[in-house]
Amino acid sequence: MVLSRVGGRSRLAALAAAAVLVVTPVAVGCSDDGNDSGGTSPTPTQTQAQTDAPADPVAAKAEIAKNWTVFFNPNTSVDDRVAVLENGEQMRPVLAAFGSDPNAAKASAKVTAVSFTAVDKADVTYDLLVGGAPAVPNAKGTSVEQDGTWKVSVQTLCALVKQSGNAAVPGC
């Protein structure tokens, strides 16, 4: 994921997102499936869209947007974040660490586009919001279907942590 700097807002957005997601390095498994695509968002052809999409792409897109909103909502409990984050139970200590950070109350996200890359993976374009205003529009991330639920990928979480300038979280 690449966050362009537009004044100080992009840095603030990345820091706020990292505060919402991770503020303390914790030895937690943050690995993904080994696909190091960096969250790029290829545009599938019509044929790819038919073979690389879940059985009900409309419902999947709606679930992805809902779960990203839940995950990035500063009022969401740790338990609810765990439920919508890939390998969420492994990430529980990290998620619990940021609950008291004041920047967490400022950051949220709005999904603007979803493009399926496989039946269980999607590229997600979203606006990273600070105080409800877009600070980083058209950010890129990924979503994965795990245990019957479309979740924010650990790859996305780790990319935000790296972009925030905070120390690397072990496993990311």
Short mmCIF file of N, CA and C in Angstrom, two decimals:
data_model
loop_
_atom_site.label_atom_id
_atom_site.label_comp_id
_atom_site.label_asym_id
_atom_site.label_seq_id
_atom_site.Cartn_x
_atom_site.Cartn_y
_atom_site.Cartn_z
N MET A 1 0.85 -1.15 0.00
CA MET A 1 0.00 0.00 0.00
C MET A 1 0.90 1.22 0.00
N VAL A 2 0.53 2.20 -0.75
CA VAL A 2 1.28 3.42 -0.81
C VAL A 2 0.37 4.56 -0.37
N LEU A 3 0.83 5.31 0.61
CA LEU A 3 0.07 6.47 1.05
C LEU A 3 0.84 7.70 0.60
N SER A 4 0.24 8.47 -0.29
CA SER A 4 0.90 9.68 -0.75
C SER A 4 0.75 10.75 0.32
N ARG A 5 1.73 11.62 0.39
CA ARG A 5 1.68 12.69 1.38
C ARG A 5 1.04 13.92 0.78
N VAL A 6 -0.01 14.35 1.39
CA VAL A 6 -0.68 15.58 1.00
C VAL A 6 -0.67 16.43 2.26
N GLY A 7 0.33 17.31 2.36
CA GLY A 7 0.49 18.07 3.59
C GLY A 7 0.74 17.12 4.74
N GLY A 8 0.30 17.46 5.91
CA GLY A 8 0.48 16.61 7.07
C GLY A 8 -0.66 15.66 7.29
N ARG A 9 -1.74 15.79 6.51
CA ARG A 9 -2.93 14.96 6.75
C ARG A 9 -2.67 13.49 6.46
N SER A 10 -1.86 13.17 5.44
CA SER A 10 -1.60 11.77 5.13
C SER A 10 -0.84 11.12 6.26
N ARG A 11 0.14 11.81 6.78
CA ARG A 11 0.92 11.29 7.89
C ARG A 11 0.00 11.12 9.10
N LEU A 12 -0.83 12.12 9.37
CA LEU A 12 -1.77 12.04 10.47
C LEU A 12 -2.72 10.86 10.27
N ALA A 13 -3.19 10.69 9.04
CA ALA A 13 -4.10 9.59 8.76
C ALA A 13 -3.42 8.25 8.98
N ALA A 14 -2.19 8.12 8.51
CA ALA A 14 -1.46 6.87 8.70
C ALA A 14 -1.20 6.63 10.19
N LEU A 15 -0.83 7.67 10.90
CA LEU A 15 -0.60 7.52 12.34
C LEU A 15 -1.89 7.19 13.06
N ALA A 16 -2.97 7.85 12.68
CA ALA A 16 -4.26 7.57 13.31
C ALA A 16 -4.70 6.15 13.00
N ALA A 17 -4.53 5.73 11.75
CA ALA A 17 -4.91 4.36 11.39
C ALA A 17 -4.05 3.36 12.15
N ALA A 18 -2.76 3.65 12.25
CA ALA A 18 -1.88 2.75 13.00
C ALA A 18 -2.28 2.74 14.47
N ALA A 19 -2.67 3.89 14.99
CA ALA A 19 -3.12 3.93 16.38
C ALA A 19 -4.38 3.11 16.54
N VAL A 20 -5.24 3.16 15.55
CA VAL A 20 -6.45 2.38 15.60
C VAL A 20 -6.12 0.90 15.49
N LEU A 21 -5.07 0.59 14.80
CA LEU A 21 -4.74 -0.81 14.54
C LEU A 21 -3.61 -1.34 15.40
N VAL A 22 -2.51 -0.59 15.51
CA VAL A 22 -1.34 -1.08 16.22
C VAL A 22 -0.53 0.09 16.71
N VAL A 23 -0.25 0.15 17.99
CA VAL A 23 0.63 1.19 18.48
C VAL A 23 1.80 0.62 19.24
N THR A 24 1.72 -0.60 19.62
CA THR A 24 2.79 -1.21 20.39
C THR A 24 3.26 -2.45 19.67
N PRO A 25 4.57 -2.54 19.36
CA PRO A 25 5.07 -3.77 18.75
C PRO A 25 4.82 -4.96 19.68
N VAL A 26 4.15 -5.94 19.18
CA VAL A 26 3.85 -7.14 19.94
C VAL A 26 4.23 -8.32 19.08
N ALA A 27 4.84 -9.31 19.68
CA ALA A 27 5.25 -10.49 18.92
C ALA A 27 4.02 -11.31 18.59
N VAL A 28 3.45 -11.02 17.44
CA VAL A 28 2.23 -11.68 16.99
C VAL A 28 2.43 -12.09 15.55
N GLY A 29 1.93 -13.23 15.18
CA GLY A 29 2.00 -13.66 13.79
C GLY A 29 1.17 -12.75 12.93
N CYS A 30 1.80 -12.10 11.99
CA CYS A 30 1.16 -11.10 11.14
C CYS A 30 1.30 -11.54 9.69
N SER A 31 1.55 -12.83 9.48
CA SER A 31 1.84 -13.25 8.12
C SER A 31 0.58 -13.45 7.33
N ASP A 32 0.72 -13.32 6.01
CA ASP A 32 -0.40 -13.60 5.12
C ASP A 32 -0.09 -14.89 4.40
N ASP A 33 -0.70 -15.11 3.28
CA ASP A 33 -0.53 -16.36 2.56
C ASP A 33 0.73 -16.40 1.72
N GLY A 34 1.63 -15.43 1.89
CA GLY A 34 2.86 -15.41 1.12
C GLY A 34 2.75 -14.62 -0.15
N ASN A 35 1.55 -14.21 -0.54
CA ASN A 35 1.37 -13.40 -1.73
C ASN A 35 1.79 -11.99 -1.41
N ASP A 36 2.90 -11.53 -1.98
CA ASP A 36 3.45 -10.21 -1.66
C ASP A 36 3.08 -9.23 -2.75
N SER A 37 1.80 -9.15 -3.06
CA SER A 37 1.34 -8.29 -4.15
C SER A 37 1.33 -6.83 -3.76
N GLY A 38 1.49 -6.52 -2.45
CA GLY A 38 1.51 -5.13 -2.01
C GLY A 38 0.15 -4.46 -2.09
N GLY A 39 -0.89 -5.22 -2.31
CA GLY A 39 -2.23 -4.63 -2.31
C GLY A 39 -2.57 -3.87 -3.59
N THR A 40 -1.84 -4.14 -4.67
CA THR A 40 -2.17 -3.45 -5.91
C THR A 40 -3.53 -3.90 -6.39
N SER A 41 -4.14 -3.11 -7.22
CA SER A 41 -5.51 -3.38 -7.61
C SER A 41 -5.62 -3.53 -9.12
N PRO A 42 -5.33 -4.75 -9.65
CA PRO A 42 -5.47 -4.92 -11.09
C PRO A 42 -6.93 -4.87 -11.51
N THR A 43 -7.17 -4.45 -12.72
CA THR A 43 -8.52 -4.41 -13.25
C THR A 43 -8.76 -5.70 -14.00
N PRO A 44 -9.64 -6.57 -13.49
CA PRO A 44 -9.86 -7.85 -14.16
C PRO A 44 -10.66 -7.68 -15.44
N THR A 45 -10.40 -8.57 -16.37
CA THR A 45 -11.19 -8.59 -17.59
C THR A 45 -12.53 -9.22 -17.26
N GLN A 46 -13.47 -9.14 -18.17
CA GLN A 46 -14.79 -9.73 -17.92
C GLN A 46 -14.66 -11.22 -17.64
N THR A 47 -13.79 -11.93 -18.36
CA THR A 47 -13.60 -13.36 -18.14
C THR A 47 -13.06 -13.62 -16.75
N GLN A 48 -12.06 -12.82 -16.31
CA GLN A 48 -11.52 -12.99 -14.97
C GLN A 48 -12.58 -12.72 -13.92
N ALA A 49 -13.38 -11.71 -14.12
CA ALA A 49 -14.42 -11.37 -13.15
C ALA A 49 -15.37 -12.53 -12.94
N GLN A 50 -15.64 -13.28 -14.01
CA GLN A 50 -16.55 -14.40 -13.90
C GLN A 50 -15.91 -15.58 -13.18
N THR A 51 -14.61 -15.82 -13.39
CA THR A 51 -13.95 -16.96 -12.78
C THR A 51 -13.26 -16.62 -11.46
N ASP A 52 -12.98 -15.35 -11.21
CA ASP A 52 -12.26 -14.94 -10.02
C ASP A 52 -13.16 -14.26 -9.00
N ALA A 53 -14.43 -14.54 -9.02
CA ALA A 53 -15.36 -13.91 -8.10
C ALA A 53 -16.07 -14.98 -7.29
N PRO A 54 -16.51 -14.62 -6.10
CA PRO A 54 -17.31 -15.58 -5.32
C PRO A 54 -18.64 -15.83 -6.00
N ALA A 55 -19.36 -16.82 -5.52
CA ALA A 55 -20.65 -17.19 -6.12
C ALA A 55 -21.63 -16.01 -6.13
N ASP A 56 -21.62 -15.20 -5.09
CA ASP A 56 -22.51 -14.03 -5.02
C ASP A 56 -21.66 -12.78 -4.79
N PRO A 57 -21.11 -12.22 -5.87
CA PRO A 57 -20.21 -11.07 -5.72
C PRO A 57 -20.89 -9.83 -5.12
N VAL A 58 -22.16 -9.64 -5.37
CA VAL A 58 -22.86 -8.48 -4.81
C VAL A 58 -22.91 -8.58 -3.29
N ALA A 59 -23.28 -9.75 -2.79
CA ALA A 59 -23.33 -9.96 -1.34
C ALA A 59 -21.93 -9.87 -0.73
N ALA A 60 -20.93 -10.42 -1.43
CA ALA A 60 -19.55 -10.37 -0.93
C ALA A 60 -19.06 -8.93 -0.84
N LYS A 61 -19.33 -8.12 -1.85
CA LYS A 61 -18.92 -6.71 -1.82
C LYS A 61 -19.58 -5.97 -0.66
N ALA A 62 -20.85 -6.25 -0.42
CA ALA A 62 -21.56 -5.60 0.68
C ALA A 62 -20.96 -6.01 2.02
N GLU A 63 -20.63 -7.29 2.16
CA GLU A 63 -20.03 -7.77 3.41
C GLU A 63 -18.65 -7.16 3.62
N ILE A 64 -17.86 -7.06 2.55
CA ILE A 64 -16.53 -6.44 2.64
C ILE A 64 -16.66 -5.01 3.12
N ALA A 65 -17.53 -4.23 2.49
CA ALA A 65 -17.70 -2.83 2.88
C ALA A 65 -18.15 -2.72 4.33
N LYS A 66 -19.10 -3.56 4.74
CA LYS A 66 -19.60 -3.55 6.12
C LYS A 66 -18.48 -3.89 7.10
N ASN A 67 -17.71 -4.93 6.81
CA ASN A 67 -16.67 -5.38 7.74
C ASN A 67 -15.50 -4.39 7.82
N TRP A 68 -15.17 -3.73 6.72
CA TRP A 68 -14.13 -2.70 6.77
C TRP A 68 -14.61 -1.51 7.61
N THR A 69 -15.87 -1.15 7.48
CA THR A 69 -16.42 -0.06 8.28
C THR A 69 -16.35 -0.42 9.76
N VAL A 70 -16.73 -1.64 10.10
CA VAL A 70 -16.66 -2.12 11.48
C VAL A 70 -15.21 -2.08 11.98
N PHE A 71 -14.30 -2.63 11.20
CA PHE A 71 -12.91 -2.73 11.62
C PHE A 71 -12.29 -1.37 11.89
N PHE A 72 -12.55 -0.40 11.00
CA PHE A 72 -11.93 0.91 11.12
C PHE A 72 -12.73 1.90 11.97
N ASN A 73 -13.86 1.48 12.54
CA ASN A 73 -14.66 2.35 13.38
C ASN A 73 -13.99 2.44 14.75
N PRO A 74 -13.67 3.65 15.22
CA PRO A 74 -12.99 3.78 16.50
C PRO A 74 -13.81 3.29 17.70
N ASN A 75 -15.10 3.13 17.53
CA ASN A 75 -15.95 2.65 18.62
C ASN A 75 -16.14 1.14 18.64
N THR A 76 -15.53 0.45 17.67
CA THR A 76 -15.67 -1.00 17.59
C THR A 76 -14.85 -1.68 18.69
N SER A 77 -15.45 -2.66 19.34
CA SER A 77 -14.75 -3.41 20.39
C SER A 77 -13.65 -4.29 19.79
N VAL A 78 -12.72 -4.70 20.64
CA VAL A 78 -11.66 -5.60 20.20
C VAL A 78 -12.26 -6.90 19.70
N ASP A 79 -13.25 -7.44 20.38
CA ASP A 79 -13.88 -8.69 19.95
C ASP A 79 -14.47 -8.57 18.55
N ASP A 80 -15.12 -7.43 18.27
CA ASP A 80 -15.70 -7.24 16.95
C ASP A 80 -14.63 -7.05 15.89
N ARG A 81 -13.51 -6.41 16.23
CA ARG A 81 -12.39 -6.28 15.27
C ARG A 81 -11.76 -7.64 14.99
N VAL A 82 -11.59 -8.42 16.04
CA VAL A 82 -11.02 -9.76 15.88
C VAL A 82 -11.86 -10.55 14.88
N ALA A 83 -13.16 -10.41 14.95
CA ALA A 83 -14.07 -11.17 14.09
C ALA A 83 -13.95 -10.79 12.62
N VAL A 84 -13.48 -9.57 12.31
CA VAL A 84 -13.43 -9.13 10.91
C VAL A 84 -12.00 -8.91 10.42
N LEU A 85 -11.00 -9.40 11.16
CA LEU A 85 -9.60 -9.33 10.75
C LEU A 85 -9.08 -10.73 10.48
N GLU A 86 -8.42 -10.90 9.35
CA GLU A 86 -7.79 -12.18 9.03
C GLU A 86 -6.89 -12.59 10.19
N ASN A 87 -7.01 -13.83 10.61
CA ASN A 87 -6.23 -14.35 11.75
C ASN A 87 -6.42 -13.46 12.98
N GLY A 88 -7.64 -13.01 13.18
CA GLY A 88 -7.95 -12.06 14.24
C GLY A 88 -7.55 -12.50 15.63
N GLU A 89 -7.75 -13.76 15.97
CA GLU A 89 -7.37 -14.22 17.31
C GLU A 89 -5.88 -14.04 17.55
N GLN A 90 -5.07 -14.29 16.54
CA GLN A 90 -3.62 -14.09 16.68
C GLN A 90 -3.28 -12.61 16.87
N MET A 91 -4.11 -11.74 16.34
CA MET A 91 -3.87 -10.30 16.42
C MET A 91 -4.50 -9.65 17.65
N ARG A 92 -5.21 -10.40 18.45
CA ARG A 92 -5.92 -9.84 19.60
C ARG A 92 -5.04 -8.97 20.50
N PRO A 93 -3.83 -9.39 20.87
CA PRO A 93 -3.01 -8.53 21.74
C PRO A 93 -2.68 -7.18 21.10
N VAL A 94 -2.47 -7.18 19.80
CA VAL A 94 -2.18 -5.92 19.11
C VAL A 94 -3.42 -5.04 19.09
N LEU A 95 -4.56 -5.63 18.79
CA LEU A 95 -5.80 -4.87 18.73
C LEU A 95 -6.16 -4.27 20.10
N ALA A 96 -5.89 -5.00 21.16
CA ALA A 96 -6.19 -4.51 22.49
C ALA A 96 -5.29 -3.35 22.89
N ALA A 97 -4.10 -3.26 22.30
CA ALA A 97 -3.10 -2.27 22.70
C ALA A 97 -3.46 -0.84 22.33
N PHE A 98 -4.29 -0.65 21.32
CA PHE A 98 -4.51 0.72 20.86
C PHE A 98 -5.80 1.35 21.38
N GLY A 99 -6.56 0.64 22.16
CA GLY A 99 -7.86 1.11 22.59
C GLY A 99 -7.87 2.48 23.25
N SER A 100 -6.80 2.84 23.94
CA SER A 100 -6.79 4.11 24.66
C SER A 100 -6.09 5.24 23.90
N ASP A 101 -5.61 5.00 22.69
CA ASP A 101 -4.90 6.03 21.95
C ASP A 101 -5.87 7.10 21.46
N PRO A 102 -5.57 8.40 21.70
CA PRO A 102 -6.50 9.46 21.29
C PRO A 102 -6.67 9.59 19.77
N ASN A 103 -5.66 9.18 19.00
CA ASN A 103 -5.79 9.23 17.54
C ASN A 103 -6.80 8.22 17.01
N ALA A 104 -7.05 7.18 17.80
CA ALA A 104 -8.00 6.16 17.36
C ALA A 104 -9.39 6.72 17.17
N ALA A 105 -9.72 7.75 17.93
CA ALA A 105 -11.06 8.34 17.83
C ALA A 105 -11.23 9.18 16.57
N LYS A 106 -10.19 9.40 15.80
CA LYS A 106 -10.25 10.27 14.63
C LYS A 106 -10.26 9.50 13.31
N ALA A 107 -9.83 8.26 13.29
CA ALA A 107 -9.63 7.54 12.03
C ALA A 107 -10.79 6.60 11.73
N SER A 108 -11.15 6.52 10.46
CA SER A 108 -12.14 5.58 9.97
C SER A 108 -11.85 5.33 8.49
N ALA A 109 -12.62 4.46 7.88
CA ALA A 109 -12.41 4.17 6.47
C ALA A 109 -13.75 3.97 5.77
N LYS A 110 -13.78 4.30 4.49
CA LYS A 110 -14.97 4.10 3.67
C LYS A 110 -14.54 3.38 2.39
N VAL A 111 -15.08 2.19 2.18
CA VAL A 111 -14.77 1.41 0.98
C VAL A 111 -15.43 2.07 -0.22
N THR A 112 -14.64 2.27 -1.28
CA THR A 112 -15.17 2.89 -2.49
C THR A 112 -15.21 1.94 -3.68
N ALA A 113 -14.44 0.86 -3.63
CA ALA A 113 -14.45 -0.12 -4.73
C ALA A 113 -13.89 -1.45 -4.25
N VAL A 114 -14.41 -2.53 -4.83
CA VAL A 114 -13.94 -3.88 -4.55
C VAL A 114 -13.76 -4.59 -5.88
N SER A 115 -12.61 -5.23 -6.05
CA SER A 115 -12.32 -5.98 -7.26
C SER A 115 -11.81 -7.36 -6.86
N PHE A 116 -12.53 -8.40 -7.25
CA PHE A 116 -12.13 -9.75 -6.86
C PHE A 116 -10.95 -10.23 -7.69
N THR A 117 -9.97 -10.83 -7.00
CA THR A 117 -8.79 -11.39 -7.66
C THR A 117 -8.81 -12.91 -7.60
N ALA A 118 -9.67 -13.46 -6.77
CA ALA A 118 -9.89 -14.90 -6.63
C ALA A 118 -11.23 -15.07 -5.93
N VAL A 119 -11.70 -16.29 -5.82
CA VAL A 119 -13.00 -16.50 -5.18
C VAL A 119 -12.95 -16.13 -3.71
N ASP A 120 -11.75 -16.07 -3.12
CA ASP A 120 -11.62 -15.76 -1.70
C ASP A 120 -10.72 -14.56 -1.41
N LYS A 121 -10.44 -13.75 -2.44
CA LYS A 121 -9.58 -12.58 -2.26
C LYS A 121 -10.10 -11.42 -3.09
N ALA A 122 -9.91 -10.21 -2.54
CA ALA A 122 -10.36 -9.02 -3.26
C ALA A 122 -9.42 -7.85 -2.96
N ASP A 123 -9.22 -7.03 -3.97
CA ASP A 123 -8.53 -5.76 -3.78
C ASP A 123 -9.59 -4.75 -3.38
N VAL A 124 -9.27 -3.94 -2.38
CA VAL A 124 -10.22 -2.97 -1.84
C VAL A 124 -9.62 -1.57 -1.98
N THR A 125 -10.39 -0.67 -2.54
CA THR A 125 -10.02 0.74 -2.59
C THR A 125 -10.89 1.43 -1.55
N TYR A 126 -10.24 2.25 -0.73
CA TYR A 126 -10.98 2.91 0.34
C TYR A 126 -10.40 4.28 0.61
N ASP A 127 -11.19 5.12 1.22
CA ASP A 127 -10.74 6.42 1.67
C ASP A 127 -10.43 6.30 3.15
N LEU A 128 -9.22 6.68 3.54
CA LEU A 128 -8.87 6.75 4.94
C LEU A 128 -9.29 8.13 5.43
N LEU A 129 -10.17 8.14 6.41
CA LEU A 129 -10.77 9.39 6.89
C LEU A 129 -10.20 9.77 8.26
N VAL A 130 -10.00 11.05 8.46
CA VAL A 130 -9.63 11.58 9.76
C VAL A 130 -10.67 12.62 10.11
N GLY A 131 -11.36 12.41 11.20
CA GLY A 131 -12.44 13.31 11.57
C GLY A 131 -13.54 13.36 10.53
N GLY A 132 -13.73 12.28 9.79
CA GLY A 132 -14.78 12.20 8.78
C GLY A 132 -14.39 12.75 7.42
N ALA A 133 -13.24 13.42 7.32
CA ALA A 133 -12.79 14.00 6.05
C ALA A 133 -11.72 13.11 5.43
N PRO A 134 -11.77 12.92 4.10
CA PRO A 134 -10.76 12.10 3.45
C PRO A 134 -9.36 12.68 3.64
N ALA A 135 -8.49 11.91 4.27
CA ALA A 135 -7.09 12.30 4.44
C ALA A 135 -6.23 11.59 3.42
N VAL A 136 -6.59 10.34 3.12
CA VAL A 136 -5.90 9.57 2.10
C VAL A 136 -6.96 8.91 1.22
N PRO A 137 -7.33 9.58 0.15
CA PRO A 137 -8.33 8.98 -0.74
C PRO A 137 -7.70 7.88 -1.60
N ASN A 138 -8.51 6.95 -2.00
CA ASN A 138 -8.10 5.88 -2.91
C ASN A 138 -6.93 5.05 -2.39
N ALA A 139 -6.90 4.79 -1.09
CA ALA A 139 -5.91 3.89 -0.52
C ALA A 139 -6.24 2.47 -0.99
N LYS A 140 -5.23 1.61 -1.02
CA LYS A 140 -5.41 0.24 -1.49
C LYS A 140 -5.16 -0.75 -0.37
N GLY A 141 -5.98 -1.76 -0.31
CA GLY A 141 -5.83 -2.83 0.66
C GLY A 141 -6.41 -4.10 0.08
N THR A 142 -6.46 -5.13 0.89
CA THR A 142 -7.01 -6.40 0.44
C THR A 142 -7.96 -6.97 1.49
N SER A 143 -8.85 -7.80 1.01
CA SER A 143 -9.78 -8.51 1.86
C SER A 143 -9.70 -9.98 1.50
N VAL A 144 -9.87 -10.84 2.49
CA VAL A 144 -9.84 -12.28 2.25
C VAL A 144 -11.07 -12.92 2.89
N GLU A 145 -11.53 -13.98 2.27
CA GLU A 145 -12.63 -14.75 2.84
C GLU A 145 -11.98 -15.83 3.70
N GLN A 146 -12.31 -15.82 4.98
CA GLN A 146 -11.75 -16.78 5.92
C GLN A 146 -12.87 -17.27 6.83
N ASP A 147 -13.00 -18.55 6.91
CA ASP A 147 -14.04 -19.15 7.76
C ASP A 147 -15.44 -18.62 7.45
N GLY A 148 -15.71 -18.39 6.16
CA GLY A 148 -17.03 -17.95 5.73
C GLY A 148 -17.30 -16.48 5.90
N THR A 149 -16.29 -15.70 6.27
CA THR A 149 -16.45 -14.26 6.47
C THR A 149 -15.40 -13.50 5.68
N TRP A 150 -15.82 -12.41 5.03
CA TRP A 150 -14.88 -11.53 4.33
C TRP A 150 -14.24 -10.62 5.36
N LYS A 151 -12.90 -10.66 5.43
CA LYS A 151 -12.16 -9.95 6.48
C LYS A 151 -11.12 -9.00 5.91
N VAL A 152 -10.77 -7.99 6.70
CA VAL A 152 -9.64 -7.12 6.38
C VAL A 152 -8.39 -8.00 6.49
N SER A 153 -7.53 -7.94 5.49
CA SER A 153 -6.35 -8.80 5.49
C SER A 153 -5.28 -8.29 6.45
N VAL A 154 -4.51 -9.22 6.97
CA VAL A 154 -3.36 -8.87 7.79
C VAL A 154 -2.36 -8.06 6.95
N GLN A 155 -2.30 -8.37 5.66
CA GLN A 155 -1.42 -7.62 4.76
C GLN A 155 -1.77 -6.13 4.79
N THR A 156 -3.05 -5.79 4.79
CA THR A 156 -3.48 -4.40 4.86
C THR A 156 -3.09 -3.78 6.20
N LEU A 157 -3.36 -4.50 7.27
CA LEU A 157 -2.99 -4.02 8.59
C LEU A 157 -1.49 -3.73 8.68
N CYS A 158 -0.69 -4.67 8.24
CA CYS A 158 0.76 -4.52 8.31
C CYS A 158 1.26 -3.37 7.43
N ALA A 159 0.65 -3.18 6.27
CA ALA A 159 1.03 -2.07 5.40
C ALA A 159 0.75 -0.73 6.08
N LEU A 160 -0.38 -0.62 6.76
CA LEU A 160 -0.69 0.62 7.48
C LEU A 160 0.31 0.86 8.61
N VAL A 161 0.69 -0.20 9.30
CA VAL A 161 1.65 -0.06 10.38
C VAL A 161 2.98 0.45 9.83
N LYS A 162 3.42 -0.13 8.73
CA LYS A 162 4.68 0.30 8.12
C LYS A 162 4.61 1.73 7.63
N GLN A 163 3.49 2.13 7.05
CA GLN A 163 3.33 3.49 6.56
C GLN A 163 3.26 4.52 7.67
N SER A 164 2.88 4.10 8.86
CA SER A 164 2.72 5.05 9.97
C SER A 164 4.05 5.55 10.50
N GLY A 165 5.14 4.85 10.18
CA GLY A 165 6.44 5.25 10.68
C GLY A 165 6.74 4.65 12.04
N ASN A 166 5.83 3.88 12.60
CA ASN A 166 6.08 3.21 13.86
C ASN A 166 7.03 2.04 13.64
N ALA A 167 7.63 1.59 14.70
CA ALA A 167 8.52 0.44 14.62
C ALA A 167 7.74 -0.74 14.03
N ALA A 168 8.42 -1.56 13.29
CA ALA A 168 7.78 -2.70 12.66
C ALA A 168 7.25 -3.67 13.71
N VAL A 169 6.08 -4.16 13.48
CA VAL A 169 5.50 -5.18 14.33
C VAL A 169 6.09 -6.51 13.91
N PRO A 170 6.64 -7.29 14.83
CA PRO A 170 7.19 -8.59 14.46
C PRO A 170 6.17 -9.42 13.68
N GLY A 171 6.60 -9.98 12.58
CA GLY A 171 5.73 -10.79 11.74
C GLY A 171 5.13 -10.06 10.56
N CYS A 172 5.18 -8.73 10.57
CA CYS A 172 4.63 -7.96 9.44
C CYS A 172 5.66 -7.86 8.34
#
